[in-house]
């Protein structure tokens, strides 16, 4: 049984002058209010109210108890109003899990733009390398890519992580471009640790890479130095593609588009989480990103 039981009824009796008026205010019967206040007095071991046929009055203990409990009730109402803001406007902490496998800089810049639009939201951006080690309960939302495993979590697709085949002008001058996926076996490939190049329509090519890394930023550096050819997200390569220090093979077969998902737990969603999800959908607009957009992306982010 809650220790607050009877206190709300007691406060209402004092404020409204009678058990009847208190019951009307609380939406309960007069007898319920009277019984609950009596139980409160018995629990406390003191009399709070003096009841006569003409009026109610507070005892000395009742005056002290009323003052303390009235203040507590006011504070509780203030806390409830502050907490209720979380459901009505973007406020408080937003903890976001970002994949660092292929760099989190692009998503981090989008988070910064969201933060400018929502100054009352405190951002915590946490980079992770292994999706299998991410505990959803630690985050408000997690950004994931590709096919999602079945789970009780909720998810919304907001765009694509679009990969392109890219290389430095020097490398292209020396080695040229592949004309089909299988030709990559004859190139100096830069890949992730699986040593596999992936393309749309479930096309995969196993290669013998010159350079392997689980970091997209490391692979980007190798591409810029002319070490080889890689399939990397356009968003990571946007600056090099925009200024010409990196080239992309703009052939339909040379792209790989992975769905981008914002994943969150079921239940009542905070306004800050809802606002961030809507922001992602609005700004990314479920587009497949191509090298022709690189200059625009470089200028925007």
CSV table of C-alpha atoms in Angstrom, one decimal:
chain,number,residue,atom,x,y,z
A,1,UNK,CA,0.0,0.0,0.0
A,2,UNK,CA,1.3,3.4,-1.0
A,3,UNK,CA,2.4,5.7,1.9
A,4,UNK,CA,0.8,8.6,0.0
A,5,UNK,CA,-2.6,6.9,0.5
A,6,UNK,CA,-5.0,9.2,2.3
A,7,UNK,CA,-2.7,12.3,2.0
A,8,UNK,CA,-4.3,13.5,-1.3
A,9,UNK,CA,-7.8,13.1,0.3
A,10,UNK,CA,-6.6,15.0,3.5
A,11,UNK,CA,-5.2,17.9,1.5
A,12,UNK,CA,-8.4,18.1,-0.5
A,13,UNK,CA,-10.5,18.2,2.6
A,14,UNK,CA,-8.5,21.1,4.1
A,15,UNK,CA,-8.5,23.0,0.8
A,16,UNK,CA,-12.2,22.6,0.0
A,17,UNK,CA,-13.5,22.8,3.6
A,18,UNK,CA,-15.5,19.5,3.8
A,19,UNK,CA,-15.4,15.8,3.1
A,20,UNK,CA,-18.3,16.3,0.6
A,21,UNK,CA,-16.5,19.0,-1.4
A,22,UNK,CA,-13.3,17.0,-1.3
A,23,UNK,CA,-15.1,13.9,-2.7
A,24,UNK,CA,-16.7,16.0,-5.5
A,25,UNK,CA,-13.3,17.4,-6.4
A,26,UNK,CA,-11.6,14.0,-6.4
A,27,UNK,CA,-14.5,12.2,-8.1
A,28,UNK,CA,-15.1,9.8,-5.1
A,29,UNK,CA,-17.7,9.5,-2.4
A,30,UNK,CA,-17.8,11.4,0.9
A,31,UNK,CA,-17.6,8.2,2.8
A,32,UNK,CA,-14.5,7.1,0.9
A,33,UNK,CA,-12.7,10.4,1.7
A,34,UNK,CA,-13.7,10.1,5.4
A,35,UNK,CA,-12.6,6.5,5.7
A,36,UNK,CA,-9.3,7.1,3.9
A,37,UNK,CA,-8.4,10.1,6.1
A,38,UNK,CA,-9.3,8.1,9.3
A,39,UNK,CA,-6.9,5.3,8.1
A,40,UNK,CA,-4.2,8.0,7.5
A,41,UNK,CA,-4.6,9.3,11.1
A,42,UNK,CA,-4.5,5.7,12.4
A,43,UNK,CA,-1.3,5.0,10.4
A,44,UNK,CA,0.3,8.2,11.7
A,45,UNK,CA,-0.9,7.7,15.2
A,46,UNK,CA,-2.1,11.3,15.5
A,47,UNK,CA,-5.3,13.2,14.9
A,48,UNK,CA,-5.1,15.7,12.0
A,49,UNK,CA,-8.7,17.0,11.9
A,50,UNK,CA,-11.2,18.0,14.5
A,51,UNK,CA,-14.7,17.1,13.3
A,52,UNK,CA,-17.8,18.9,14.6
A,53,UNK,CA,-21.3,19.2,13.2
A,54,UNK,CA,-20.6,22.8,12.1
A,55,UNK,CA,-17.0,22.8,10.9
A,56,UNK,CA,-13.6,21.0,10.4
A,57,UNK,CA,-10.4,22.4,11.9
A,58,UNK,CA,-6.8,21.3,11.9
A,59,UNK,CA,-5.0,20.1,15.0
A,60,UNK,CA,-1.5,21.3,15.7
A,61,UNK,CA,-0.1,18.1,14.1
A,62,UNK,CA,-2.6,18.6,11.3
A,63,UNK,CA,-1.3,22.1,10.5
A,64,UNK,CA,2.3,20.9,10.4
A,65,UNK,CA,1.4,17.8,8.3
A,66,UNK,CA,-0.7,19.9,5.9
A,67,UNK,CA,2.1,22.4,5.3
A,68,UNK,CA,4.7,19.7,4.6
A,69,UNK,CA,2.5,17.6,2.4
A,70,UNK,CA,1.2,20.5,0.5
A,71,UNK,CA,4.7,21.5,-0.4
A,72,UNK,CA,5.5,17.9,-1.4
A,73,UNK,CA,2.5,17.8,-3.7
A,74,UNK,CA,3.5,21.1,-5.4
A,75,UNK,CA,6.9,19.7,-6.0
A,76,UNK,CA,5.5,16.5,-7.4
A,77,UNK,CA,3.3,18.4,-9.8
A,78,UNK,CA,6.4,20.5,-10.9
A,79,UNK,CA,8.3,17.2,-11.5
A,80,UNK,CA,5.4,15.8,-13.5
A,81,UNK,CA,5.2,18.9,-15.7
A,82,UNK,CA,8.9,18.8,-16.4
A,83,UNK,CA,8.9,15.1,-17.2
A,84,UNK,CA,5.8,15.6,-19.4
A,85,UNK,CA,7.8,17.9,-21.6
A,86,UNK,CA,9.8,14.8,-22.8
A,87,UNK,CA,6.6,13.6,-24.6
A,88,UNK,CA,5.6,17.0,-26.0
A,89,UNK,CA,8.8,18.8,-27.1
A,90,UNK,CA,12.4,17.8,-28.0
A,91,UNK,CA,14.2,18.1,-24.7
A,92,UNK,CA,16.7,16.1,-22.6
A,93,UNK,CA,19.3,13.6,-23.6
A,94,UNK,CA,19.4,11.8,-27.0
A,95,UNK,CA,21.9,8.9,-27.0
A,96,UNK,CA,22.6,7.7,-30.6
A,97,UNK,CA,24.7,4.7,-31.6
A,98,UNK,CA,26.6,5.3,-34.9
A,99,UNK,CA,28.5,2.7,-36.9
A,100,UNK,CA,32.2,3.6,-37.1
A,101,UNK,CA,32.9,0.7,-39.6
A,102,UNK,CA,32.7,3.1,-42.5
A,103,UNK,CA,33.1,6.3,-40.6
A,104,UNK,CA,30.6,8.1,-38.4
A,105,UNK,CA,31.5,11.6,-39.6
A,106,UNK,CA,28.6,12.1,-42.0
A,107,UNK,CA,26.0,11.0,-39.5
A,108,UNK,CA,27.7,13.1,-36.8
A,109,UNK,CA,27.3,16.1,-39.0
A,110,UNK,CA,23.7,15.4,-39.5
A,111,UNK,CA,23.4,15.1,-35.7
A,112,UNK,CA,25.0,18.5,-35.4
A,113,UNK,CA,22.5,20.0,-37.8
A,114,UNK,CA,19.6,18.4,-35.8
A,115,UNK,CA,21.2,19.8,-32.6
A,116,UNK,CA,21.2,23.3,-34.1
A,117,UNK,CA,17.5,23.0,-34.8
A,118,UNK,CA,16.8,21.5,-31.3
A,119,UNK,CA,19.0,23.3,-28.8
A,120,UNK,CA,17.2,21.8,-25.8
A,121,UNK,CA,18.4,18.3,-26.8
A,122,UNK,CA,21.7,17.1,-25.4
A,123,UNK,CA,23.4,14.8,-27.9
A,124,UNK,CA,25.5,11.8,-27.0
A,125,UNK,CA,26.9,10.2,-30.2
A,126,UNK,CA,28.6,6.8,-29.5
A,127,UNK,CA,30.5,5.1,-32.3
A,128,UNK,CA,30.6,1.3,-32.5
A,129,UNK,CA,32.5,-1.1,-34.7
A,130,UNK,CA,30.6,-4.4,-34.2
A,131,UNK,CA,26.8,-4.3,-34.6
A,132,UNK,CA,26.5,-7.6,-32.8
A,133,UNK,CA,27.9,-6.1,-29.6
A,134,UNK,CA,25.5,-3.2,-29.6
A,135,UNK,CA,22.9,-3.4,-26.8
A,136,UNK,CA,19.8,-1.4,-27.9
A,137,UNK,CA,18.9,-0.7,-24.3
A,138,UNK,CA,22.0,1.6,-24.0
A,139,UNK,CA,20.7,3.9,-26.7
A,140,UNK,CA,17.6,5.9,-27.6
A,141,UNK,CA,18.3,5.1,-31.3
A,142,UNK,CA,20.9,3.1,-33.2
A,143,UNK,CA,21.8,3.6,-36.9
A,144,UNK,CA,22.1,0.3,-38.6
A,145,UNK,CA,22.6,-0.8,-42.2
A,146,UNK,CA,21.5,-3.5,-44.5
A,147,UNK,CA,19.1,-6.4,-43.6
A,148,UNK,CA,17.9,-6.3,-40.0
A,149,UNK,CA,17.5,-9.5,-37.9
A,150,UNK,CA,14.1,-10.3,-36.6
A,151,UNK,CA,13.5,-8.8,-33.2
A,152,UNK,CA,11.0,-7.0,-31.0
A,153,UNK,CA,12.7,-3.6,-31.8
A,154,UNK,CA,11.1,-1.1,-34.1
A,155,UNK,CA,12.9,0.4,-37.1
A,156,UNK,CA,12.3,3.0,-39.8
A,157,UNK,CA,14.2,3.2,-43.1
A,158,UNK,CA,15.4,6.7,-43.9
A,159,UNK,CA,17.8,6.3,-46.8
A,160,UNK,CA,20.7,4.3,-48.2
A,161,UNK,CA,24.4,3.9,-47.6
A,162,UNK,CA,25.4,3.9,-51.2
A,163,UNK,CA,28.8,2.6,-52.2
A,164,UNK,CA,30.7,3.4,-55.4
A,165,UNK,CA,33.8,2.1,-56.9
A,166,UNK,CA,36.4,4.8,-56.5
A,167,UNK,CA,40.1,5.3,-57.1
A,168,UNK,CA,42.6,8.1,-57.5
A,169,UNK,CA,43.2,9.7,-61.0
A,170,UNK,CA,46.7,8.3,-60.9
A,171,UNK,CA,45.5,4.7,-60.3
A,172,UNK,CA,42.8,5.0,-63.1
A,173,UNK,CA,45.5,6.3,-65.5
A,174,UNK,CA,47.8,3.3,-64.6
A,175,UNK,CA,45.2,0.5,-64.3
A,176,UNK,CA,42.0,1.7,-65.9
A,177,UNK,CA,38.5,0.8,-64.7
A,178,UNK,CA,37.0,-2.7,-64.5
A,179,UNK,CA,34.3,-3.4,-67.1
A,180,UNK,CA,32.5,-5.9,-64.9
A,181,UNK,CA,32.7,-7.1,-61.3
A,182,UNK,CA,34.8,-10.2,-62.2
A,183,UNK,CA,37.5,-7.9,-63.5
A,184,UNK,CA,38.3,-6.7,-60.0
A,185,UNK,CA,40.3,-9.9,-59.5
A,186,UNK,CA,42.9,-8.3,-61.7
A,187,UNK,CA,43.0,-5.0,-59.8
A,188,UNK,CA,44.7,-3.8,-56.6
A,189,UNK,CA,41.7,-4.0,-54.4
A,190,UNK,CA,41.2,-2.3,-51.0
A,191,UNK,CA,38.5,-4.1,-49.0
A,192,UNK,CA,37.1,-4.8,-45.5
A,193,UNK,CA,38.3,-7.8,-43.6
A,194,UNK,CA,36.1,-10.2,-45.7
A,195,UNK,CA,38.1,-9.5,-48.8
A,196,UNK,CA,34.8,-9.3,-50.7
A,197,UNK,CA,33.5,-6.6,-53.1
A,198,UNK,CA,29.7,-6.4,-53.0
A,199,UNK,CA,27.3,-4.9,-55.5
A,200,UNK,CA,23.5,-4.7,-56.0
A,201,UNK,CA,21.5,-7.7,-57.1
A,202,UNK,CA,23.5,-9.9,-54.6
A,203,UNK,CA,26.6,-9.8,-56.7
A,204,UNK,CA,29.8,-10.6,-54.7
A,205,UNK,CA,33.4,-10.9,-55.9
A,206,UNK,CA,36.1,-12.5,-53.7
A,207,UNK,CA,39.4,-10.8,-54.3
A,208,UNK,CA,43.0,-10.9,-53.1
A,209,UNK,CA,43.2,-7.4,-51.6
A,210,UNK,CA,46.3,-5.3,-51.4
A,211,UNK,CA,44.9,-3.6,-48.3
A,212,UNK,CA,42.3,-4.7,-45.8
A,213,UNK,CA,40.8,-2.7,-43.0
A,214,UNK,CA,37.7,-2.6,-40.9
A,215,UNK,CA,37.8,1.2,-41.1
A,216,UNK,CA,36.4,3.0,-44.0
A,217,UNK,CA,38.5,6.0,-43.2
A,218,UNK,CA,41.7,3.9,-43.5
A,219,UNK,CA,40.5,2.6,-46.9
A,220,UNK,CA,39.8,6.2,-47.9
A,221,UNK,CA,43.3,7.2,-47.2
A,222,UNK,CA,44.6,4.3,-49.2
A,223,UNK,CA,42.4,5.3,-52.2
A,224,UNK,CA,43.7,8.9,-52.0
A,225,UNK,CA,47.3,7.7,-52.1
A,226,UNK,CA,46.6,5.7,-55.3
A,227,UNK,CA,47.2,2.4,-53.7
A,228,UNK,CA,44.2,0.7,-55.2
A,229,UNK,CA,40.4,0.7,-56.0
A,230,UNK,CA,37.7,0.3,-53.3
A,231,UNK,CA,34.0,0.2,-52.9
A,232,UNK,CA,33.2,2.9,-50.3
A,233,UNK,CA,30.2,5.0,-49.4
A,234,UNK,CA,29.7,8.2,-51.4
A,235,UNK,CA,29.2,10.1,-48.2
A,236,UNK,CA,32.7,9.2,-47.0
A,237,UNK,CA,34.3,10.0,-50.3
A,238,UNK,CA,32.2,13.1,-51.0
A,239,UNK,CA,35.0,15.7,-50.6
A,240,UNK,CA,37.5,13.9,-52.8
A,241,UNK,CA,34.8,13.2,-55.4
A,242,UNK,CA,33.8,16.9,-55.3
A,243,UNK,CA,37.4,18.3,-55.8
A,244,UNK,CA,38.5,15.7,-58.3
A,245,UNK,CA,41.2,14.0,-56.1
A,246,UNK,CA,39.1,10.9,-56.2
A,247,UNK,CA,37.2,9.4,-59.2
A,248,UNK,CA,34.2,7.1,-59.3
A,249,UNK,CA,33.1,4.6,-61.9
A,250,UNK,CA,29.6,5.7,-62.8
A,251,UNK,CA,28.2,2.5,-64.2
A,252,UNK,CA,25.0,1.0,-62.9
A,253,UNK,CA,26.6,-2.3,-62.0
A,254,UNK,CA,29.3,-0.6,-59.9
A,255,UNK,CA,27.0,0.5,-57.0
A,256,UNK,CA,26.0,-1.2,-53.8
A,257,UNK,CA,23.0,0.3,-51.9
A,258,UNK,CA,22.4,-0.7,-48.3
A,259,UNK,CA,19.3,0.4,-46.5
A,260,UNK,CA,19.8,2.8,-43.6
A,261,UNK,CA,17.7,2.2,-40.6
A,262,UNK,CA,17.1,4.1,-37.4
A,263,UNK,CA,16.3,1.4,-34.8
A,264,UNK,CA,14.6,2.1,-31.4
A,265,UNK,CA,12.9,0.2,-28.6
A,266,UNK,CA,9.1,-0.3,-28.5
A,267,UNK,CA,7.0,1.7,-26.1
A,268,UNK,CA,6.2,5.4,-25.5
A,269,UNK,CA,8.6,7.4,-27.6
A,270,UNK,CA,10.2,10.6,-26.3
A,271,UNK,CA,9.6,13.7,-28.4
A,272,UNK,CA,13.4,14.1,-29.0
A,273,UNK,CA,13.6,10.6,-30.4
A,274,UNK,CA,10.5,11.2,-32.6
A,275,UNK,CA,11.9,14.5,-33.8
A,276,UNK,CA,15.3,13.0,-34.7
A,277,UNK,CA,13.7,10.1,-36.7
A,278,UNK,CA,11.5,12.6,-38.6
A,279,UNK,CA,14.6,14.8,-39.2
A,280,UNK,CA,16.5,11.9,-40.8
A,281,UNK,CA,13.6,10.9,-43.1
A,282,UNK,CA,13.1,14.6,-44.1
A,283,UNK,CA,16.7,15.3,-44.8
A,284,UNK,CA,17.8,12.1,-46.4
A,285,UNK,CA,14.5,11.5,-48.1
A,286,UNK,CA,15.3,7.8,-48.8
A,287,UNK,CA,17.6,8.7,-51.7
A,288,UNK,CA,20.2,6.4,-53.3
A,289,UNK,CA,23.3,8.6,-53.2
A,290,UNK,CA,25.4,8.8,-56.4
A,291,UNK,CA,28.8,10.5,-57.1
A,292,UNK,CA,27.0,13.2,-59.0
A,293,UNK,CA,25.7,14.4,-55.6
A,294,UNK,CA,29.1,14.6,-54.0
A,295,UNK,CA,29.6,18.3,-54.5
A,296,UNK,CA,26.3,19.1,-53.0
A,297,UNK,CA,27.0,16.8,-50.0
A,298,UNK,CA,30.4,18.3,-49.5
A,299,UNK,CA,29.0,21.8,-49.5
A,300,UNK,CA,26.1,20.9,-47.2
A,301,UNK,CA,28.1,18.8,-44.7
